Coordinates of C-alpha atoms and ligand atoms in Angstrom, one line a residue:
X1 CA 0.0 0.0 0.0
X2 CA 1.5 3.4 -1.3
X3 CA 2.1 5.7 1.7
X4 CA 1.2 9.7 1.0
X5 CA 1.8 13.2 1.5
X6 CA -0.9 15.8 1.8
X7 CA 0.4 17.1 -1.2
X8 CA 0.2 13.7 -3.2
X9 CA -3.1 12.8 -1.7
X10 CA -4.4 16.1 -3.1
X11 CA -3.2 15.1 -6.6
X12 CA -5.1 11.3 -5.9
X13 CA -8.1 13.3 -5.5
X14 CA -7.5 16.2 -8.0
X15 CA -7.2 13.0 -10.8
X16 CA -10.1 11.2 -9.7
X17 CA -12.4 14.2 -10.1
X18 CA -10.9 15.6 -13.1
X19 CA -9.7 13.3 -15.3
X20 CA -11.8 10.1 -14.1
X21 CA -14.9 12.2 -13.6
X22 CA -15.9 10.9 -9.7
X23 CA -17.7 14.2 -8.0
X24 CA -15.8 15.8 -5.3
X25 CA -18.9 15.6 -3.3
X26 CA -19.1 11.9 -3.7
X27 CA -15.6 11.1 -2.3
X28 CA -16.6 13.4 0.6
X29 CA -19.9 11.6 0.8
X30 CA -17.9 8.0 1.2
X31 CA -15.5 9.7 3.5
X32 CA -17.8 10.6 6.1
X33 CA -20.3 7.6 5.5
X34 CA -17.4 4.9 6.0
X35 CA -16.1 6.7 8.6
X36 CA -19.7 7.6 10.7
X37 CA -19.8 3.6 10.2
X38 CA -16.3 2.8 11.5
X39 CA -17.6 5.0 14.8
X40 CA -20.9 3.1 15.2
X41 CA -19.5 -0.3 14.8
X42 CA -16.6 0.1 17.2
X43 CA -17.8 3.1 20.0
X44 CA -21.5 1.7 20.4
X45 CA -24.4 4.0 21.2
X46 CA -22.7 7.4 22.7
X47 CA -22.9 10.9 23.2
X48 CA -21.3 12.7 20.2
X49 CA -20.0 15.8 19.2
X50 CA -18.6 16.6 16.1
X51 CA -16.7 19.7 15.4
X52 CA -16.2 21.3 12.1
X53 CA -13.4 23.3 10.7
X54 CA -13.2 25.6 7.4
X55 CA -11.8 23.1 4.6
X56 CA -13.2 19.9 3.6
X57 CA -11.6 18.1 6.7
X58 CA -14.9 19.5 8.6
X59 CA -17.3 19.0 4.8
X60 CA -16.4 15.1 6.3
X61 CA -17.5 16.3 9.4
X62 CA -20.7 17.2 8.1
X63 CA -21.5 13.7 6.7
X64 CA -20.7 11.6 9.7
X65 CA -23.2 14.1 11.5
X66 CA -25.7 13.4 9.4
X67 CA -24.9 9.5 9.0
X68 CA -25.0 9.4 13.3
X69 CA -28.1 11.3 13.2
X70 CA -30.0 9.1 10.5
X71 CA -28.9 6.4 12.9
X72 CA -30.6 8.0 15.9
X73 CA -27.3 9.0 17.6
X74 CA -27.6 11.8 20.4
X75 CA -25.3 14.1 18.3
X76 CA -24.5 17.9 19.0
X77 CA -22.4 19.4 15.9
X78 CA -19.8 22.8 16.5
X79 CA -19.0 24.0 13.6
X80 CA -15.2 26.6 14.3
X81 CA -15.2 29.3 11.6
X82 CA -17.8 31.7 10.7
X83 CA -20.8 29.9 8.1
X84 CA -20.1 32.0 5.2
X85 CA -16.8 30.9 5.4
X86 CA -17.5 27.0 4.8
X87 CA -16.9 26.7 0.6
X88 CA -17.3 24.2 -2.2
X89 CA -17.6 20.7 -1.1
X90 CA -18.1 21.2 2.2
X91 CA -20.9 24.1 2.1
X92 CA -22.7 21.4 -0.2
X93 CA -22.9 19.1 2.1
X94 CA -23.4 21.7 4.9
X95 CA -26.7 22.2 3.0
X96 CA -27.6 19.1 2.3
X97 CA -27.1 18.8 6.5
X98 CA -29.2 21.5 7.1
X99 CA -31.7 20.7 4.3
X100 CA -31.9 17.3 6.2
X101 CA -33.4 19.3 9.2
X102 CA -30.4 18.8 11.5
X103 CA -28.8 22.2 13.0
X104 CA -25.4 22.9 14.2
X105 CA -24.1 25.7 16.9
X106 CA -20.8 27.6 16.8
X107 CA -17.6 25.9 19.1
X108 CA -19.2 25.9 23.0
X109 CA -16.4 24.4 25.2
X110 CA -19.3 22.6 27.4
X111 CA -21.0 21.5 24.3
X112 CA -18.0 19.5 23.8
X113 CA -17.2 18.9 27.4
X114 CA -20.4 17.1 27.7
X115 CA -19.7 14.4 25.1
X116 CA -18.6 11.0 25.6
X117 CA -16.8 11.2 22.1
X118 CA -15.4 13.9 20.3
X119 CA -15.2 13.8 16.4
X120 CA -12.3 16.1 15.3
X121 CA -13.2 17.2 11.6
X122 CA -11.3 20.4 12.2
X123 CA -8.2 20.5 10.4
X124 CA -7.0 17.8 7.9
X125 CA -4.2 17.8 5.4
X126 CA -4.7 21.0 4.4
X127 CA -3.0 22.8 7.0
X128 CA -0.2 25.5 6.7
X129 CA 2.4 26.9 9.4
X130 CA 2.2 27.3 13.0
X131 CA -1.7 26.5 13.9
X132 CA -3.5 29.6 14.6
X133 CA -6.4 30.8 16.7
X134 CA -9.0 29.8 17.3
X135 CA -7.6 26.0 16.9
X136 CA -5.0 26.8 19.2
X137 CA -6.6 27.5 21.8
X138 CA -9.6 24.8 21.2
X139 CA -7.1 22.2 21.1
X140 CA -5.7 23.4 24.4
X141 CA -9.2 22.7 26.3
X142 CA -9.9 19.7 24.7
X143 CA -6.9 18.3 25.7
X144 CA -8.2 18.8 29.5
X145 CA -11.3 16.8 28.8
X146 CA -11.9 12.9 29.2
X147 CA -13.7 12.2 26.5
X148 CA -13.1 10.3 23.6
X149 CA -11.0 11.9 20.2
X150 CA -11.5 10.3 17.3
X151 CA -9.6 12.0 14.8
X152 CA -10.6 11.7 10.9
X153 CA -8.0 11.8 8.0
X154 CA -5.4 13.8 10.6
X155 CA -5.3 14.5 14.4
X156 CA -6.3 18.5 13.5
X157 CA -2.3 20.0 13.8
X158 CA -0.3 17.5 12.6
X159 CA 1.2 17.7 9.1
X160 CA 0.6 14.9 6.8
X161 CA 4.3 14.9 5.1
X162 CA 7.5 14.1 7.6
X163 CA 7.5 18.0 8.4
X164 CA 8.0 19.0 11.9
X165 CA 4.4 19.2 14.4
X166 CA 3.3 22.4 15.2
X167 CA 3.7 23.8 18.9
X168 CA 0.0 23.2 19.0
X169 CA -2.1 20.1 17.6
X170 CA -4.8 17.8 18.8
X171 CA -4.1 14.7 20.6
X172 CA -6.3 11.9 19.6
X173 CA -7.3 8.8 20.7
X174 CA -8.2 7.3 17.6
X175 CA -7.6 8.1 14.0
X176 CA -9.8 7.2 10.9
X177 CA -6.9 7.9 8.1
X178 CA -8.8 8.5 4.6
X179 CA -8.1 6.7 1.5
X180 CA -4.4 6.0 2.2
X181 CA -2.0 6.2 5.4
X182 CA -0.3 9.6 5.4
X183 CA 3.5 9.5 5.8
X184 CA 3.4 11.4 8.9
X185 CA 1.9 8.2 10.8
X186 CA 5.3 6.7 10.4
X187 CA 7.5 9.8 11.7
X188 CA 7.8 10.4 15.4
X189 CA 6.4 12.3 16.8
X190 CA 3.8 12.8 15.0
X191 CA 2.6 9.6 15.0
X192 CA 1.7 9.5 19.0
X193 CA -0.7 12.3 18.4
X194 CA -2.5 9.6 16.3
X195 CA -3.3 7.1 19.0
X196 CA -4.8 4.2 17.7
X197 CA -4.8 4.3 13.8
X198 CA -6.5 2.8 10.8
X199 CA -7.1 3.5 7.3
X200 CA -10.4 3.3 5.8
X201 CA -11.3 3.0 1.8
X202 CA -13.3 5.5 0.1
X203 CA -13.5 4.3 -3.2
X204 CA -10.5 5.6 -5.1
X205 CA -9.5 4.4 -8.3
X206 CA -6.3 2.6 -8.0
X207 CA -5.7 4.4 -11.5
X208 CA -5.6 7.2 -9.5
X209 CA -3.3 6.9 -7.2
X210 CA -1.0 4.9 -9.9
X211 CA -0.6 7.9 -11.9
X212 CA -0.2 10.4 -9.2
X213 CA 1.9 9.3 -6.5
X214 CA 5.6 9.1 -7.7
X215 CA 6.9 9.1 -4.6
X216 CA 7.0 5.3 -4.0
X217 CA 6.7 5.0 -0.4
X218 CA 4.8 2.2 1.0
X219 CA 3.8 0.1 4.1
X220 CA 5.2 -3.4 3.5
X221 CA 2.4 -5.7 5.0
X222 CA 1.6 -9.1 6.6
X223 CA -0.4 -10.4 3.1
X224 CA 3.4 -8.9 1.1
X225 CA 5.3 -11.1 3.6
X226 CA 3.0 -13.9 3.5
X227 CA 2.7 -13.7 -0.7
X228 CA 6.5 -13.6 -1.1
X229 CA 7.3 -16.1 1.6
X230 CA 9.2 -19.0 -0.4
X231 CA 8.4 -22.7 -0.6
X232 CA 10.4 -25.2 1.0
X233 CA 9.8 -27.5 -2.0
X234 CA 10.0 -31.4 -0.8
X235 CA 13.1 -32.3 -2.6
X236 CA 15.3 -29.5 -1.6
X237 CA 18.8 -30.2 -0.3
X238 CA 20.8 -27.5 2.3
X239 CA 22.2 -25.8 -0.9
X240 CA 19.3 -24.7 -2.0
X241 CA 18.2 -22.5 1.1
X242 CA 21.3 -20.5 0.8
X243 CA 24.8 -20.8 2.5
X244 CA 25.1 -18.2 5.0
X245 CA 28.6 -16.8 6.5
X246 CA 28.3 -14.6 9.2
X247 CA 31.6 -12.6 10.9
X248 CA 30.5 -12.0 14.3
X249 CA 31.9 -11.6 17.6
X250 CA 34.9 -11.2 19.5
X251 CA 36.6 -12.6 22.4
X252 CA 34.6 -9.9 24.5
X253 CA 31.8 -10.0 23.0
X254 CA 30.4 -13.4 21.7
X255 CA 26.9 -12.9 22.5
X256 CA 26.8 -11.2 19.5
X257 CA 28.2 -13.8 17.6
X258 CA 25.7 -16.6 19.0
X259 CA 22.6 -14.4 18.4
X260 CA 23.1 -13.6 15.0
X261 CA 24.6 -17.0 14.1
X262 CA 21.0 -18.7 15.9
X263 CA 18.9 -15.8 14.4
X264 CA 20.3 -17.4 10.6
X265 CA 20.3 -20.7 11.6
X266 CA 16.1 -20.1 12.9
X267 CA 15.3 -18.3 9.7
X268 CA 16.0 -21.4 7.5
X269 CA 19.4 -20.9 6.1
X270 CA 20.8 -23.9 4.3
X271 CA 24.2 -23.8 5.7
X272 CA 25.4 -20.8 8.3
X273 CA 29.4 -20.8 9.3
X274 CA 30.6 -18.4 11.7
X275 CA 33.5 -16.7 11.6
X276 CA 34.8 -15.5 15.1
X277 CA 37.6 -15.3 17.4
X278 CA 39.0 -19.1 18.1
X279 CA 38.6 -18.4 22.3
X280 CA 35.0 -18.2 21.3
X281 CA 34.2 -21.2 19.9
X282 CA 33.0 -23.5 23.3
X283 CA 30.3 -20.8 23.6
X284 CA 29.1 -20.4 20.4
X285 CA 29.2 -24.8 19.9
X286 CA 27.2 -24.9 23.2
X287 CA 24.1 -22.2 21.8
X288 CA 23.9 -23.0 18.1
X289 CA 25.8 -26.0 17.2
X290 CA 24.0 -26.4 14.0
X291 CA 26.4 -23.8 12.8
X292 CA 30.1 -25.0 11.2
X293 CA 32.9 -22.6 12.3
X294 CA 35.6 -20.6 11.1
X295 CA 38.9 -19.2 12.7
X296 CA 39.2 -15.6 12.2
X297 CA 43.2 -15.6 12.1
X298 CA 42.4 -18.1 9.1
X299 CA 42.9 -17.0 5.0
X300 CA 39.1 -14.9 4.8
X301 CA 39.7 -16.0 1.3
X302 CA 38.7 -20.0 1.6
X303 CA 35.6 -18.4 4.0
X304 CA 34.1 -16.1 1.4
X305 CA 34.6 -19.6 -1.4
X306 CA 31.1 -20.8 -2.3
X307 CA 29.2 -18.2 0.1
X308 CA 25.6 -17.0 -0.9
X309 CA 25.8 -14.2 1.9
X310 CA 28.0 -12.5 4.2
X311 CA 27.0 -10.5 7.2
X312 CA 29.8 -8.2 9.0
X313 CA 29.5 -6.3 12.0
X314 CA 27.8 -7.7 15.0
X315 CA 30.5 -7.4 18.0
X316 CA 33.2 -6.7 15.9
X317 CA 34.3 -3.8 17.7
X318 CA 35.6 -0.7 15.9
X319 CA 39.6 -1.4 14.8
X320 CA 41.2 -2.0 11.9
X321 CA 40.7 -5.1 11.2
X322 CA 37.1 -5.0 11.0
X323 CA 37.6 -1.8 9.0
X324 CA 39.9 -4.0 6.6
X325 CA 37.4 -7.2 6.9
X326 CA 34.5 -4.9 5.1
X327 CA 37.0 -3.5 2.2
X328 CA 37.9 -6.5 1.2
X329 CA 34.3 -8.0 1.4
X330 CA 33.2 -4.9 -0.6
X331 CA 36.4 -5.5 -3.4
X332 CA 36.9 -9.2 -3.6
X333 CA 33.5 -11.0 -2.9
X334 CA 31.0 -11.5 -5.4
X335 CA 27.9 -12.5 -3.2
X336 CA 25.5 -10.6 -1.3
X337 CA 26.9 -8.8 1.4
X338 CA 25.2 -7.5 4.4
X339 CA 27.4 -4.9 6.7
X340 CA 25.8 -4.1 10.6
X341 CA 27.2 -2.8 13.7
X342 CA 30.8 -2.0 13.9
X343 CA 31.4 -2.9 10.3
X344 CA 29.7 0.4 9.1
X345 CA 32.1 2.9 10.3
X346 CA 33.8 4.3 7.7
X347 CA 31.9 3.0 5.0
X348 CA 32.0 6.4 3.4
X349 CA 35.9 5.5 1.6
X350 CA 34.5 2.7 0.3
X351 CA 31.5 4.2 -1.4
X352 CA 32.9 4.0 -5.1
X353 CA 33.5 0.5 -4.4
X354 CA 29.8 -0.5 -3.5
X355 CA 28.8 1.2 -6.5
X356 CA 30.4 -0.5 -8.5
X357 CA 29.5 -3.8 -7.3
X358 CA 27.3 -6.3 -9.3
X359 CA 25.6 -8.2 -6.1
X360 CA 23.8 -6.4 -3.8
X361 CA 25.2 -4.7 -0.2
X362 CA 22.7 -4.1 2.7
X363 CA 23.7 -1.8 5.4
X364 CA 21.2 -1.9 8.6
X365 CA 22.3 1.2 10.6
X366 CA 20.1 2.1 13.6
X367 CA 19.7 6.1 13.8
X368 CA 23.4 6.6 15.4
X369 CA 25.3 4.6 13.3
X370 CA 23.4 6.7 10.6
X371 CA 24.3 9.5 11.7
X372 CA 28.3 8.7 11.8
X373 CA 28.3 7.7 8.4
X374 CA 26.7 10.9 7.2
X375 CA 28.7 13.3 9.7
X376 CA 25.4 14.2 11.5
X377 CA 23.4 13.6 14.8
X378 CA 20.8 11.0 15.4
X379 CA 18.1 13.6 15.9
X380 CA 18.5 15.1 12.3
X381 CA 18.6 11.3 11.2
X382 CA 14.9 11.0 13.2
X383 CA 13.6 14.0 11.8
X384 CA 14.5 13.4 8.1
X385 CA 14.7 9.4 8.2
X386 CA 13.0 8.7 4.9
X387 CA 14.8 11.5 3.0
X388 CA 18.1 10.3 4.2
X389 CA 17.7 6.7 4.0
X390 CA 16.5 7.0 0.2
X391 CA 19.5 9.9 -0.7
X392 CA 22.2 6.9 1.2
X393 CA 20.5 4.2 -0.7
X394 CA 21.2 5.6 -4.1
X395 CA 24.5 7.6 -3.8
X396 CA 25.8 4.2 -2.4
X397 CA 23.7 1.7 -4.7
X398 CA 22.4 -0.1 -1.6
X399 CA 19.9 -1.3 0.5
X400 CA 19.4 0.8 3.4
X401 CA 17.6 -0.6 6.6
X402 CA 17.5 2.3 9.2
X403 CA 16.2 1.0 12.3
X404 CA 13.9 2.3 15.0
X405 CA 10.2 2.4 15.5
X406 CA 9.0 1.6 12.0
X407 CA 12.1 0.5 10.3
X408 CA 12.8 1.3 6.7
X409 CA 14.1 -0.1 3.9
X410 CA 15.1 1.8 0.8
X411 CA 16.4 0.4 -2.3
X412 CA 19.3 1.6 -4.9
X413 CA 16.2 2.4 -6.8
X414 CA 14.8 5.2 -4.4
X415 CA 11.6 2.6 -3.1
X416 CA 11.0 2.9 0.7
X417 CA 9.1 0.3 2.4
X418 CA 8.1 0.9 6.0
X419 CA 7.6 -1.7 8.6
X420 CA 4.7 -1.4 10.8
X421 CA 5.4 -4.5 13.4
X422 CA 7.1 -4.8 16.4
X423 CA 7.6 -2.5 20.3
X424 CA 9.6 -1.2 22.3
X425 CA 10.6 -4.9 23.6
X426 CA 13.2 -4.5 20.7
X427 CA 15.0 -1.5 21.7
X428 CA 17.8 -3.9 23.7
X429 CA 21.2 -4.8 23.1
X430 CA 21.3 -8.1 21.2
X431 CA 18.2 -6.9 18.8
X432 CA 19.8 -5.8 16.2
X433 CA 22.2 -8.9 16.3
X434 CA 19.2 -11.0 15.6
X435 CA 18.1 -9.1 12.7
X436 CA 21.1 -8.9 11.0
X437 CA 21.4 -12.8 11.5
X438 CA 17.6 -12.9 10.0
X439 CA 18.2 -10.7 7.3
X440 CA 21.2 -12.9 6.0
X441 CA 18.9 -16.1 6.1
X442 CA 16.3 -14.5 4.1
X443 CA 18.7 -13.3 1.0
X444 CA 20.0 -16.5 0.8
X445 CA 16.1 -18.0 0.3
X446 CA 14.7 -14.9 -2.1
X447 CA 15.4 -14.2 -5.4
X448 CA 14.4 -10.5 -4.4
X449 CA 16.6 -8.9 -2.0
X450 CA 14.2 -6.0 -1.0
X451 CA 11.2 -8.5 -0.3
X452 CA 14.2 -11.0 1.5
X453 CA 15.0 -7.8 4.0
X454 CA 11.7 -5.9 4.2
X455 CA 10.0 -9.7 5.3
X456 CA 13.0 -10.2 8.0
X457 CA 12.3 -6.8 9.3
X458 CA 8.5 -7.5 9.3
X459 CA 9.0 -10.7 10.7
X460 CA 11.4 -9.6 13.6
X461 CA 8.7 -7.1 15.0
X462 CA 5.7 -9.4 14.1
X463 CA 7.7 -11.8 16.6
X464 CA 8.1 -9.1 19.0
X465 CA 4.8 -8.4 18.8
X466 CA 3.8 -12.3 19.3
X467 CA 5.6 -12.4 22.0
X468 CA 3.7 -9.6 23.9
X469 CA 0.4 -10.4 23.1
X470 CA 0.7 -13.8 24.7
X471 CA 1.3 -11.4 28.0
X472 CA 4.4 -11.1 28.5
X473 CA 5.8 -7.6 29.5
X474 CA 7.7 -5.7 26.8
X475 CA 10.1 -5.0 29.5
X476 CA 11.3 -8.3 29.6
X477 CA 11.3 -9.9 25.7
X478 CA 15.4 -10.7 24.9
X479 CA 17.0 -11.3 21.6
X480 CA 17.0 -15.2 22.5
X481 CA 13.1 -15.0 22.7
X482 CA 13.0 -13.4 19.6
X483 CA 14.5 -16.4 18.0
X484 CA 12.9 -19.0 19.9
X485 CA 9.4 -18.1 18.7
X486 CA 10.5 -17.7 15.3
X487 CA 9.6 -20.9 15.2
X488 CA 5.7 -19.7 16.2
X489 CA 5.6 -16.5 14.0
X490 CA 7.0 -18.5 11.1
X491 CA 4.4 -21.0 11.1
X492 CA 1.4 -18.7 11.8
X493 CA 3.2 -16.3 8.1
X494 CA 3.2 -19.9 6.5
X495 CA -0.2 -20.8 7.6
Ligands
LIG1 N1 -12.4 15.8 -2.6 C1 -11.5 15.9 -1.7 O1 -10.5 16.7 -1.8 C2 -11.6 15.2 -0.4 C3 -11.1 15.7 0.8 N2 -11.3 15.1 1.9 C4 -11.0 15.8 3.2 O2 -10.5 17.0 2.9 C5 -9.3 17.3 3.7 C6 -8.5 18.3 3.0 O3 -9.2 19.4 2.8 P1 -8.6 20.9 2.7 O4 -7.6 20.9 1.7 O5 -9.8 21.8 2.6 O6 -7.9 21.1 4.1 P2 -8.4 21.2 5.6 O7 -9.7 20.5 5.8 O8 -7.2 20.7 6.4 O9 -8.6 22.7 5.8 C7 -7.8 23.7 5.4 C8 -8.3 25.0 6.0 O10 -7.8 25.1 7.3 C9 -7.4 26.4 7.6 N3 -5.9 26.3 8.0 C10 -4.9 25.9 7.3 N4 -3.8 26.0 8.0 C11 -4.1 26.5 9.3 C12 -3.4 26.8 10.4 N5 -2.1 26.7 10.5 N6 -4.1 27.3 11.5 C13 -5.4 27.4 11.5 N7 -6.2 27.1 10.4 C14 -5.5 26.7 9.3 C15 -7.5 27.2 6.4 O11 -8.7 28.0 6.5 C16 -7.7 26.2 5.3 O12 -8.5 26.7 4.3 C17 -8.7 15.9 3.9 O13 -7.9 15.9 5.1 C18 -10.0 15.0 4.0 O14 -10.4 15.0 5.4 C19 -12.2 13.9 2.0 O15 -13.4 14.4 2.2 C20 -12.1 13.1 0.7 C21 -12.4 13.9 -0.5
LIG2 K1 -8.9 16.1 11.7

């Protein structure tokens, strides 16, 4: 599903009136019939109040009204600007309101007060700048109330595009997104003004939004990780699932080593051989002994022979050698090459190189790491995450994972696909680990290496988020239970 700006979603609608011939009126009509139905299937027989802004955020407004009141719902409607300033679309359907014999007041604070829910029709993607009276000061007193906020399209304030929130904008306890999710839902932090979230069809044309949106941004879902997931034909041997190598750990640190080498392993590579540091080995034999093994002080040049991926990085630490390890990866082997961790730091000199490559290289940088390779900080990487991941993506000619709550994945091609699974379980030490480890497993069983990464990232929060709703605290999930219910989440995608 293509994710949108305000901008583009204007152009979905702009090309649906004009050049496919669908009334204004009528979209507005679905908006506010699907979405008055969405609020009577899932908030029950309660005291409404619906308040109206100038655009056609609150012409939606005016429809649910009516739909709730057809439906013998107690509703009160508060409409913000002046009447004569309520235009096109949404004065039609003003009138048709009206026409109807239902009647609306201007904004009354206990109006609202006195509602169980609050339907915010005030401001949608049409909003400009720093929000301005009397919104302001409206969203400041409904913030004091207890009632209910469902939001519809936006939460009134926040920008639809990965621009910054305004000082002031409606917090909402539920949002009804129109037509399709706005890119702002996957930015922080605008997306906890959203609360709960879900996007509800008003009858575009998909030949619509085909020929407008260019941007190609979009959510990569459980039905694209379950239609990609590969067979496991009968008659398949070990080679065929892909032989993994994974350079991992160090005498300090083989934790890392074990979790990425078991997170492989889990995810149904063929073969996986780690290459660590020989004091390592007892540990690593005792967690995952399904995994062959490799002596780092060995020639690298017999442990890249025959390989269908390579991950770098995991507990590496930052030297030379790992620095080295990665250059020579990037110049002399000819499979697909996956660099985490401590293998990304200066990545930058080797930039020419990666472009120049025939297989593909995957870099899976959370927000910090980002932020060293591009000589910034990890707030700028939060702010502008999908610009940056698609500029790195292309200038490099990789595949860029940047981590964090809705991870993305970019493509040399300037595609990003945004992850919508997982919770704050995974923001731990050891995490990451795993999903490098997964992410190597899946190249090495797709022919596609953006569906391969984009389904490991899915697949690493959807197990997270298995995890917790069998009731057990966020808190406490680890990297090891991530890969022990692999097992679970795998056969639930398959299924
Ligand atoms: N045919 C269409 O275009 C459809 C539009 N729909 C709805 O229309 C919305 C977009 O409509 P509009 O483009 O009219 O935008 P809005 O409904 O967001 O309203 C924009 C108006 O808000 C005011 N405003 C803008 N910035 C402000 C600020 N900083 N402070 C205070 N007031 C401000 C201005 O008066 C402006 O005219 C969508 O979010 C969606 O809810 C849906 O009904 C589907 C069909
Ligand atoms: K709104």
């Amino acid at each position: 599903m293509k994710v949108v700006t305000g901008e583009e979603m204007k152009a979905v609608d702009r090309y649906a009136i004009e050049k496919i011939g669908i009334d204004g009126r009528i979209l507005m009509e679905n908006a506010g019939r699907v979405a008055a139905k969405n609020i009577m299937k899932n908030f029950g027989r309660q005291k409404v109040c619906v308040l109206i802004g100038s655009g056609n955020n609150g012409g939606d407004g005016f429809v649910i009204a009516k739909v709730l009141q057809e439906n013998d719902y107690d509703v009160s409607v508060c409409v913000i600007p002046e009447r004569d300033e309520i235009k096109g679309d949404a004065e039609y359907h003003m009138n048709i309101y009206l026409n109807s014999g239902f009647s609306f007041t201007q904004y009354d604070q206990d109006v609202a007060e006195s509602a169980d829910i609050i339907v915010d029709t005030m401001l949608g993607t049409g909003i400009k700048g720093e929000i301005r009276s009397p919104y302001k000061e409206i969203f400041g007193e409904l913030d004091k109330m207890d009632n209910t906020i469902i939001s519809v399209d936006l939460p009134s304030g926040v920008p639809a595009d990965e621009s910054p929130v305004p000082e002031h904008a409606l917090q909402a306890d539920y949002t009804l997104i129109i037509g399709l999710p706005k890119l702002s839902y996957y930015t922080y932090p605008a997306r906890k003004y959203y609360g709960e979230a879900k996007v509800i069809h008003i009858g575009l044309p998909k030949k619509a939004i085909d020929e407008t949106v260019q941007s190609n941004i979009m959510l990569w879902s459980h039905e694209d990780t379950k239609n990609h997931w590969p067979a496991r034909v009968d008659d398949s041997h070990k080679g065929s699932h892909g032989k993994v190598g994974i350079i991992a750990g160090s005498a300090g640190m083989p934790g890392a080593a074990v979790l990425t080498t078991s997170a492989a392993v889990r995810s149904g590579a063929g073969l996986t051989q780690l290459n660590t540091h020989g004091n390592i080995f007892g540990s690593v034999v005792n967690h995952v002994p399904e995994a062959t093994l490799f002596d780092r002080k060995d020639d690298l040049e017999s442990f890249i022979e025959g390989k269908d991926v390579i991950a770098i990085g995991p507990g590496l630490g930052v030297n030379g050698e790992t620095s080295r390890t990665v250059e020579y990866l990037v110049n002399e082997y000819e499979g697909t090459l996956v660099i985490d961790a401590d293998g990304l730091t200066r990545l930058e000199q080797l930039k020419m190189q990666i472009k120049k490559r025939q297989a593909p290289v995957v870099i899976s940088p959370h927000p910090g790491e980002m932020a060293r390779l591009i000589d910034s900080s990890s707030g700028e990487v939060n702010k502008n995450r999908f610009r940056i991941s698609r500029e790195i993506a292309m200038e490099y000619g990789m595949h860029v994972v940047l981590k964090g709550p809705n991870t993305l994945v970019a493509t040399p091609e300037g595609e990003i696909f945004i992850n919508d699974t997982g919770n704050a379980g995974l923001a731990k030490g050891g995490s990451g680990d795993v999903l490098t480890g997964m992410i190597a497993a899946f190249l090495g069983r797709y022919d596609q290496p953006q569906q391969a990464i984009s389904s490991a990232v899915y697949m690493h929060g959807f197990t997270a988020d298995y995890i917790s709703e069998a009731g057990i605290g966020v808190e406490t999930i680890t990297a090891s239970d991530l890969i022990d219910n692999l097992r679970h989440t795998f056969h639930l995608i398959r299924n």
